[in-house]
Amino acid sequence: EVQLLESGGGLVQPGGSLRLSCAASGFTFSSYDMSWVRQAPGKGLEWVSSIRSSGGNTYYADSVKGRFTISRDNSKNALYLQMNSLRAEDTALYYCAKDSSGWSNWGQGTLVTVSS
Amino acid sequence: EIVLTQSPATLSLSPGERATLSCRASQSVSSYLVWYQQKPGQAPRLLIYDASNRATGIPARFSGSGSGTDFTLTISSLEPEDFAVYYCQQRSNWPKTFGQGTKVEIK
């Protein structure tokens, strides 16, 4: 069974940093592209970033480009999102998702709140 | 950026009725259109990929159609568990984008 477990969320002040992690199990992690998708409270879904299976290519939404960095460690079956220069508008539930012709599996999310 | 516009914003229907949800893209996405269902407090669930292919375990009452810029998700006969928010998403171009969602509510 595919499992994705996010961690690392919390309350941070504007301008601060957080590192999210996603622990994957139940599939061959190194064979799949992975992504982060977020959802602000009461709002719709927003794609944040994706990384190819090898880690060689990364993609970012314009809203986070230059501030967020996606990475992965295939030896640890782990996905990461380093978030710097956080803003109030980054407040959201952050999901990691496995990419297979669409995001076929999702974690339950980790909540990031940016507030002073 | 490809903009996806979903209509209607809200669909009020009774169990057993047919639901028809629309997703229109600002430019062609070929068949690279995906549908998700999201219930309150839950992560999204993949329903349909590449416009018309049901994901694993998705009941046959869910079907998708369309190509290019116009797509439809049809639920042939609504079950109580189908009342939720539905999102379309294009995976044709970067950035990957979602529609704003259609809420299917009980009438």
CSV table of C-alpha atoms in Angstrom, one decimal:
chain,number,residue,atom,x,y,z
A,1,GLU,CA,0.0,0.0,0.0
A,2,VAL,CA,1.3,3.4,-1.0
A,3,GLN,CA,1.8,5.7,2.0
A,4,LEU,CA,3.0,9.3,2.0
A,5,LEU,CA,3.6,11.0,5.4
A,6,GLU,CA,4.4,14.7,5.5
A,7,SER,CA,6.0,16.4,8.5
A,8,GLY,CA,7.7,19.6,9.3
A,9,GLY,CA,4.9,22.1,9.3
A,10,GLY,CA,4.2,24.6,12.0
A,11,LEU,CA,3.9,28.3,12.9
A,12,VAL,CA,6.6,30.5,11.6
A,13,GLN,CA,7.0,34.3,11.4
A,14,PRO,CA,7.0,36.1,8.1
A,15,GLY,CA,10.5,35.9,6.6
A,16,GLY,CA,11.2,32.7,8.3
A,17,SER,CA,12.1,29.2,7.0
A,18,LEU,CA,10.7,25.7,7.3
A,19,ARG,CA,11.7,22.4,5.8
A,20,LEU,CA,8.9,19.9,5.0
A,21,SER,CA,9.6,16.2,4.6
A,22,CYS,CA,7.6,13.5,3.0
A,23,ALA,CA,8.3,9.8,3.9
A,24,ALA,CA,7.2,7.5,1.1
A,25,SER,CA,6.6,3.7,1.3
A,26,GLY,CA,4.8,1.0,-0.5
A,27,PHE,CA,6.2,1.7,-4.0
A,28,THR,CA,9.5,2.1,-5.8
A,29,PHE,CA,10.1,5.8,-4.8
A,30,SER,CA,13.0,6.3,-7.2
A,31,SER,CA,10.8,5.5,-10.2
A,32,TYR,CA,8.3,8.3,-9.8
A,33,ASP,CA,8.2,12.0,-10.1
A,34,MET,CA,7.0,13.7,-7.0
A,35,SER,CA,5.3,17.0,-6.2
A,36,TRP,CA,4.1,19.4,-3.5
A,37,VAL,CA,0.6,20.8,-3.8
A,38,ARG,CA,-0.9,23.2,-1.3
A,39,GLN,CA,-4.3,24.3,-0.2
A,40,ALA,CA,-4.9,27.6,1.7
A,41,PRO,CA,-7.6,27.4,4.3
A,42,GLY,CA,-11.0,27.3,2.6
A,43,LYS,CA,-9.4,27.6,-0.9
A,44,GLY,CA,-8.7,25.5,-3.9
A,45,LEU,CA,-5.6,23.4,-4.8
A,46,GLU,CA,-2.4,25.0,-6.0
A,47,TRP,CA,0.6,23.2,-7.5
A,48,VAL,CA,3.8,24.3,-5.8
A,49,SER,CA,6.7,22.3,-7.1
A,50,SER,CA,7.7,19.0,-8.8
A,51,ILE,CA,10.9,16.9,-9.1
A,52,ARG,CA,11.7,14.2,-11.6
A,53,SER,CA,12.4,10.7,-10.4
A,54,SER,CA,16.1,11.1,-10.7
A,55,GLY,CA,16.1,14.5,-9.0
A,56,GLY,CA,17.7,16.0,-12.1
A,57,ASN,CA,14.9,18.4,-13.0
A,58,THR,CA,12.8,20.6,-10.8
A,59,TYR,CA,9.9,22.9,-11.5
A,60,TYR,CA,8.3,25.6,-9.4
A,61,ALA,CA,5.2,27.8,-9.4
A,62,ASP,CA,6.0,31.4,-10.0
A,63,SER,CA,4.6,32.2,-6.6
A,64,VAL,CA,7.4,30.3,-4.9
A,65,LYS,CA,10.3,30.4,-7.4
A,66,GLY,CA,13.5,31.6,-5.8
A,67,ARG,CA,12.2,31.0,-2.2
A,68,PHE,CA,11.4,27.3,-2.2
A,69,THR,CA,13.6,24.4,-3.1
A,70,ILE,CA,12.4,20.9,-3.8
A,71,SER,CA,14.7,17.9,-3.3
A,72,ARG,CA,14.7,14.2,-2.8
A,73,ASP,CA,16.8,11.4,-1.4
A,74,ASN,CA,16.0,8.2,-3.2
A,75,SER,CA,18.1,6.2,-0.8
A,76,LYS,CA,15.8,7.3,2.0
A,77,ASN,CA,12.5,7.3,0.1
A,78,ALA,CA,12.1,10.9,1.1
A,79,LEU,CA,10.9,14.1,-0.5
A,80,TYR,CA,11.7,17.6,0.9
A,81,LEU,CA,10.6,21.2,0.5
A,82,GLN,CA,12.9,23.9,1.8
A,83,MET,CA,10.8,27.0,2.3
A,84,ASN,CA,12.6,30.3,2.8
A,85,SER,CA,11.4,34.0,3.0
A,86,LEU,CA,7.9,32.8,4.0
A,87,ARG,CA,5.0,35.1,3.5
A,88,ALA,CA,1.5,35.1,5.0
A,89,GLU,CA,0.1,33.9,1.6
A,90,ASP,CA,2.2,30.7,2.0
A,91,THR,CA,-0.1,29.7,4.8
A,92,ALA,CA,-1.7,26.4,3.7
A,93,LEU,CA,-1.9,22.7,4.1
A,94,TYR,CA,1.0,21.2,2.1
A,95,TYR,CA,0.5,17.8,0.5
A,96,CYS,CA,3.1,15.6,-1.1
A,97,ALA,CA,1.8,13.6,-4.1
A,98,LYS,CA,3.1,10.8,-6.3
A,99,ASP,CA,2.9,11.5,-9.9
A,100,SER,CA,1.5,8.8,-12.2
A,101,SER,CA,-0.5,10.3,-15.0
A,102,GLY,CA,-1.9,12.6,-12.5
A,103,TRP,CA,-1.3,12.7,-8.7
A,104,SER,CA,-2.4,9.2,-7.9
A,105,ASN,CA,-1.5,9.2,-4.2
A,106,TRP,CA,-1.5,12.0,-1.6
A,107,GLY,CA,-0.4,12.3,1.9
A,108,GLN,CA,-2.7,13.8,4.6
A,109,GLY,CA,-0.8,17.1,4.5
A,110,THR,CA,1.2,19.2,6.9
A,111,LEU,CA,0.0,22.6,8.0
A,112,VAL,CA,2.2,25.7,7.5
A,113,THR,CA,1.1,28.9,9.2
A,114,VAL,CA,3.0,32.1,8.5
A,115,SER,CA,2.0,34.7,11.1
A,116,SER,CA,3.6,37.1,13.5
B,1,GLU,CA,0.0,29.7,-17.9
B,2,ILE,CA,-3.0,27.6,-18.8
B,3,VAL,CA,-6.2,28.8,-17.0
B,4,LEU,CA,-8.8,26.2,-16.3
B,5,THR,CA,-12.4,27.4,-15.7
B,6,GLN,CA,-14.8,25.1,-14.1
B,7,SER,CA,-18.6,25.4,-14.2
B,8,PRO,CA,-20.9,25.6,-12.5
B,9,ALA,CA,-19.3,26.7,-9.2
B,10,THR,CA,-22.0,24.8,-7.3
B,11,LEU,CA,-24.3,22.0,-8.4
B,12,SER,CA,-27.3,21.2,-6.3
B,13,LEU,CA,-28.7,17.8,-7.0
B,14,SER,CA,-30.4,14.9,-5.3
B,15,PRO,CA,-29.1,11.4,-4.9
B,16,GLY,CA,-29.7,9.3,-8.0
B,17,GLU,CA,-29.5,12.3,-10.3
B,18,ARG,CA,-26.9,12.8,-13.0
B,19,ALA,CA,-24.2,15.3,-12.5
B,20,THR,CA,-22.4,17.0,-15.4
B,21,LEU,CA,-19.3,19.1,-14.5
B,22,SER,CA,-17.4,21.2,-17.1
B,23,CYS,CA,-13.8,22.3,-17.3
B,24,ARG,CA,-12.6,24.6,-20.0
B,25,ALA,CA,-8.9,25.3,-20.7
B,26,SER,CA,-7.6,28.6,-22.0
B,27,GLN,CA,-5.5,26.7,-24.6
B,28,SER,CA,-5.3,23.1,-25.8
B,29,VAL,CA,-4.1,20.6,-23.2
B,30,SER,CA,-4.7,17.7,-25.7
B,31,SER,CA,-6.0,14.9,-23.5
B,32,TYR,CA,-3.8,15.7,-20.5
B,33,LEU,CA,-6.7,16.6,-18.2
B,34,VAL,CA,-7.2,15.0,-14.8
B,35,TRP,CA,-10.2,15.1,-12.3
B,36,TYR,CA,-10.0,14.9,-8.6
B,37,GLN,CA,-12.6,14.6,-5.8
B,38,GLN,CA,-12.0,16.1,-2.4
B,39,LYS,CA,-14.2,15.7,0.6
B,40,PRO,CA,-13.9,17.9,3.7
B,41,GLY,CA,-10.9,17.2,5.8
B,42,GLN,CA,-9.5,14.7,3.3
B,43,ALA,CA,-6.8,14.8,0.7
B,44,PRO,CA,-7.8,14.9,-3.0
B,45,ARG,CA,-8.5,11.6,-4.7
B,46,LEU,CA,-7.6,10.9,-8.3
B,47,LEU,CA,-10.8,10.0,-10.3
B,48,ILE,CA,-10.0,10.4,-14.0
B,49,TYR,CA,-6.7,10.8,-15.8
B,50,ASP,CA,-5.9,11.7,-19.4
B,51,ALA,CA,-9.5,12.9,-19.9
B,52,SER,CA,-11.3,9.6,-19.9
B,53,ASN,CA,-9.4,6.9,-18.0
B,54,ARG,CA,-10.8,5.9,-14.6
B,55,ALA,CA,-8.2,5.6,-11.9
B,56,THR,CA,-7.8,2.3,-10.0
B,57,GLY,CA,-10.9,1.6,-7.8
B,58,ILE,CA,-13.0,4.4,-9.2
B,59,PRO,CA,-16.6,3.3,-9.7
B,60,ALA,CA,-18.0,3.1,-13.3
B,61,ARG,CA,-20.6,5.8,-12.5
B,62,PHE,CA,-17.7,8.3,-13.0
B,63,SER,CA,-16.8,9.1,-16.5
B,64,GLY,CA,-14.7,11.7,-18.3
B,65,SER,CA,-14.7,13.0,-21.8
B,66,GLY,CA,-13.3,15.7,-24.0
B,67,SER,CA,-10.1,16.8,-25.6
B,68,GLY,CA,-8.4,20.0,-26.5
B,69,THR,CA,-10.0,22.7,-24.4
B,70,ASP,CA,-13.4,21.3,-23.3
B,71,PHE,CA,-13.8,18.5,-20.9
B,72,THR,CA,-16.7,17.0,-18.9
B,73,LEU,CA,-16.9,14.8,-15.8
B,74,THR,CA,-20.1,12.9,-15.5
B,75,ILE,CA,-21.5,11.1,-12.5
B,76,SER,CA,-24.3,9.0,-13.9
B,77,SER,CA,-26.3,8.5,-10.7
B,78,LEU,CA,-25.2,10.3,-7.6
B,79,GLU,CA,-24.5,8.3,-4.5
B,80,PRO,CA,-24.5,9.9,-1.0
B,81,GLU,CA,-20.7,9.7,-0.9
B,82,ASP,CA,-20.3,11.6,-4.1
B,83,PHE,CA,-21.2,15.0,-2.6
B,84,ALA,CA,-17.9,16.7,-2.6
B,85,VAL,CA,-15.7,19.3,-4.4
B,86,TYR,CA,-14.3,18.3,-7.8
B,87,TYR,CA,-11.2,19.8,-9.4
B,88,CYS,CA,-9.8,19.5,-12.9
B,89,GLN,CA,-6.1,19.8,-13.5
B,90,GLN,CA,-4.0,20.0,-16.6
B,91,ARG,CA,-0.7,18.1,-16.9
B,92,SER,CA,0.1,19.2,-20.4
B,93,ASN,CA,2.3,22.3,-19.6
B,94,TRP,CA,4.2,23.8,-16.8
B,95,PRO,CA,3.0,25.3,-14.5
B,96,LYS,CA,0.5,22.6,-13.8
B,97,THR,CA,-2.7,24.3,-13.0
B,98,PHE,CA,-6.1,23.5,-11.3
B,99,GLY,CA,-9.5,24.7,-11.9
B,100,GLN,CA,-11.2,26.5,-9.1
B,101,GLY,CA,-13.5,23.6,-8.3
B,102,THR,CA,-17.1,22.6,-8.5
B,103,LYS,CA,-19.0,21.8,-5.3
B,104,VAL,CA,-21.6,19.1,-5.7
B,105,GLU,CA,-24.1,19.6,-2.9
B,106,ILE,CA,-27.2,17.8,-1.8
B,107,LYS,CA,-30.4,19.6,-2.9
